[in-house]
Amino acid sequence: MKTGLQTKRGGLYWIYGIVAAALLCADQGTKWLIRQSMQPGDSVSFLPHVAQLTYVQNTGIAFGALAGRVNFITVLTAVLLAALVVFMIVKRPCAHAVWLAVSAIVAGGIGNLIDRIWLNYVVDFIDVLFIDFPVFNVADMWVVGGTGLLLIYMLFFEEKQGGKEKNLH
């Protein structure tokens, strides 16, 4: 008998939609707060010598690549997100780790996609001071964290023979 949030065939997949929606709300809420309280280029220290808020309007992708190519980035992002969602619907992986990882990736991708569609740029604001790193946002954290979780799962928990998964439910 299956209980809890098992994702075997017929499981409770919808819970991951709620997770993605919550992550998306966190992203959009923080970006709204930045747009309401700061001007582009403004910085506010909140952890001296560690991190500050710096409002940046980013027209590119990671590390400023493809800056100014908003339409191309928007279409590419939408296609990749749609492919990922279709893959999950068709394959229906059993592991919660996979569903959680993809929920985070999709939430982050949609968060930045919303910015590109409505604002024509992505709102970035987390500025790490102790290393030379581009300013980023909450959606970027979801994408990177989800990708990291997915890679860890694939490298250490998914069996390679027959595509079977170890018991990480």
PDB file of N, CA and C in Angstrom, residues 2 10-11 26 38 40 84 102 106 115 118 134 137:
ATOM      1  N   LYS A   2       0.597   2.172  -0.902  1.00  0.00           N
ATOM      2  CA  LYS A   2       1.388   3.389  -1.025  1.00  0.00           C
ATOM      3  C   LYS A   2       0.784   4.494  -0.176  1.00  0.00           C
ATOM      4  N   GLY A  10       0.233   7.170 -10.926  1.00  0.00           N
ATOM      5  CA  GLY A  10      -0.983   7.510 -10.210  1.00  0.00           C
ATOM      6  C   GLY A  10      -0.736   8.255  -8.915  1.00  0.00           C
ATOM      7  N   GLY A  11       0.507   8.658  -8.655  1.00  0.00           N
ATOM      8  CA  GLY A  11       0.862   9.332  -7.414  1.00  0.00           C
ATOM      9  C   GLY A  11       0.443  10.785  -7.373  1.00  0.00           C
ATOM     10  N   ALA A  26       8.072  33.290  -4.350  1.00  0.00           N
ATOM     11  CA  ALA A  26       9.209  33.838  -3.606  1.00  0.00           C
ATOM     12  C   ALA A  26      10.101  34.665  -4.532  1.00  0.00           C
ATOM     13  N   MET A  38      14.156  50.289  -4.782  1.00  0.00           N
ATOM     14  CA  MET A  38      15.480  50.685  -5.260  1.00  0.00           C
ATOM     15  C   MET A  38      15.414  51.165  -6.702  1.00  0.00           C
ATOM     16  N   PRO A  40      17.717  51.220 -10.386  1.00  0.00           N
ATOM     17  CA  PRO A  40      18.823  50.460 -10.986  1.00  0.00           C
ATOM     18  C   PRO A  40      20.175  51.075 -10.620  1.00  0.00           C
ATOM     19  N   LEU A  84      11.143  20.269 -20.780  1.00  0.00           N
ATOM     20  CA  LEU A  84      11.372  19.665 -19.467  1.00  0.00           C
ATOM     21  C   LEU A  84      10.062  19.192 -18.843  1.00  0.00           C
ATOM     22  N   VAL A 102      13.336  19.302 -10.509  1.00  0.00           N
ATOM     23  CA  VAL A 102      12.696  19.860 -11.700  1.00  0.00           C
ATOM     24  C   VAL A 102      11.718  20.967 -11.313  1.00  0.00           C
ATOM     25  N   VAL A 106      12.096  24.583 -12.988  1.00  0.00           N
ATOM     26  CA  VAL A 106      10.965  25.172 -13.711  1.00  0.00           C
ATOM     27  C   VAL A 106      10.539  26.489 -13.057  1.00  0.00           C
ATOM     28  N   ASP A 115       9.970  37.946 -16.088  1.00  0.00           N
ATOM     29  CA  ASP A 115      10.694  39.231 -16.159  1.00  0.00           C
ATOM     30  C   ASP A 115      10.972  39.622 -17.609  1.00  0.00           C
ATOM     31  N   TRP A 118       7.586  40.639 -19.411  1.00  0.00           N
ATOM     32  CA  TRP A 118       6.898  41.850 -18.942  1.00  0.00           C
ATOM     33  C   TRP A 118       7.807  43.061 -18.815  1.00  0.00           C
ATOM     34  N   PRO A 134      28.835  37.541 -10.674  1.00  0.00           N
ATOM     35  CA  PRO A 134      27.769  38.425 -11.159  1.00  0.00           C
ATOM     36  C   PRO A 134      26.610  38.522 -10.160  1.00  0.00           C
ATOM     37  N   ASN A 137      19.653  36.481  -8.783  1.00  0.00           N
ATOM     38  CA  ASN A 137      18.367  36.618  -8.109  1.00  0.00           C
ATOM     39  C   ASN A 137      17.919  35.269  -7.544  1.00  0.00           C
TER      40      ASN A 137
END
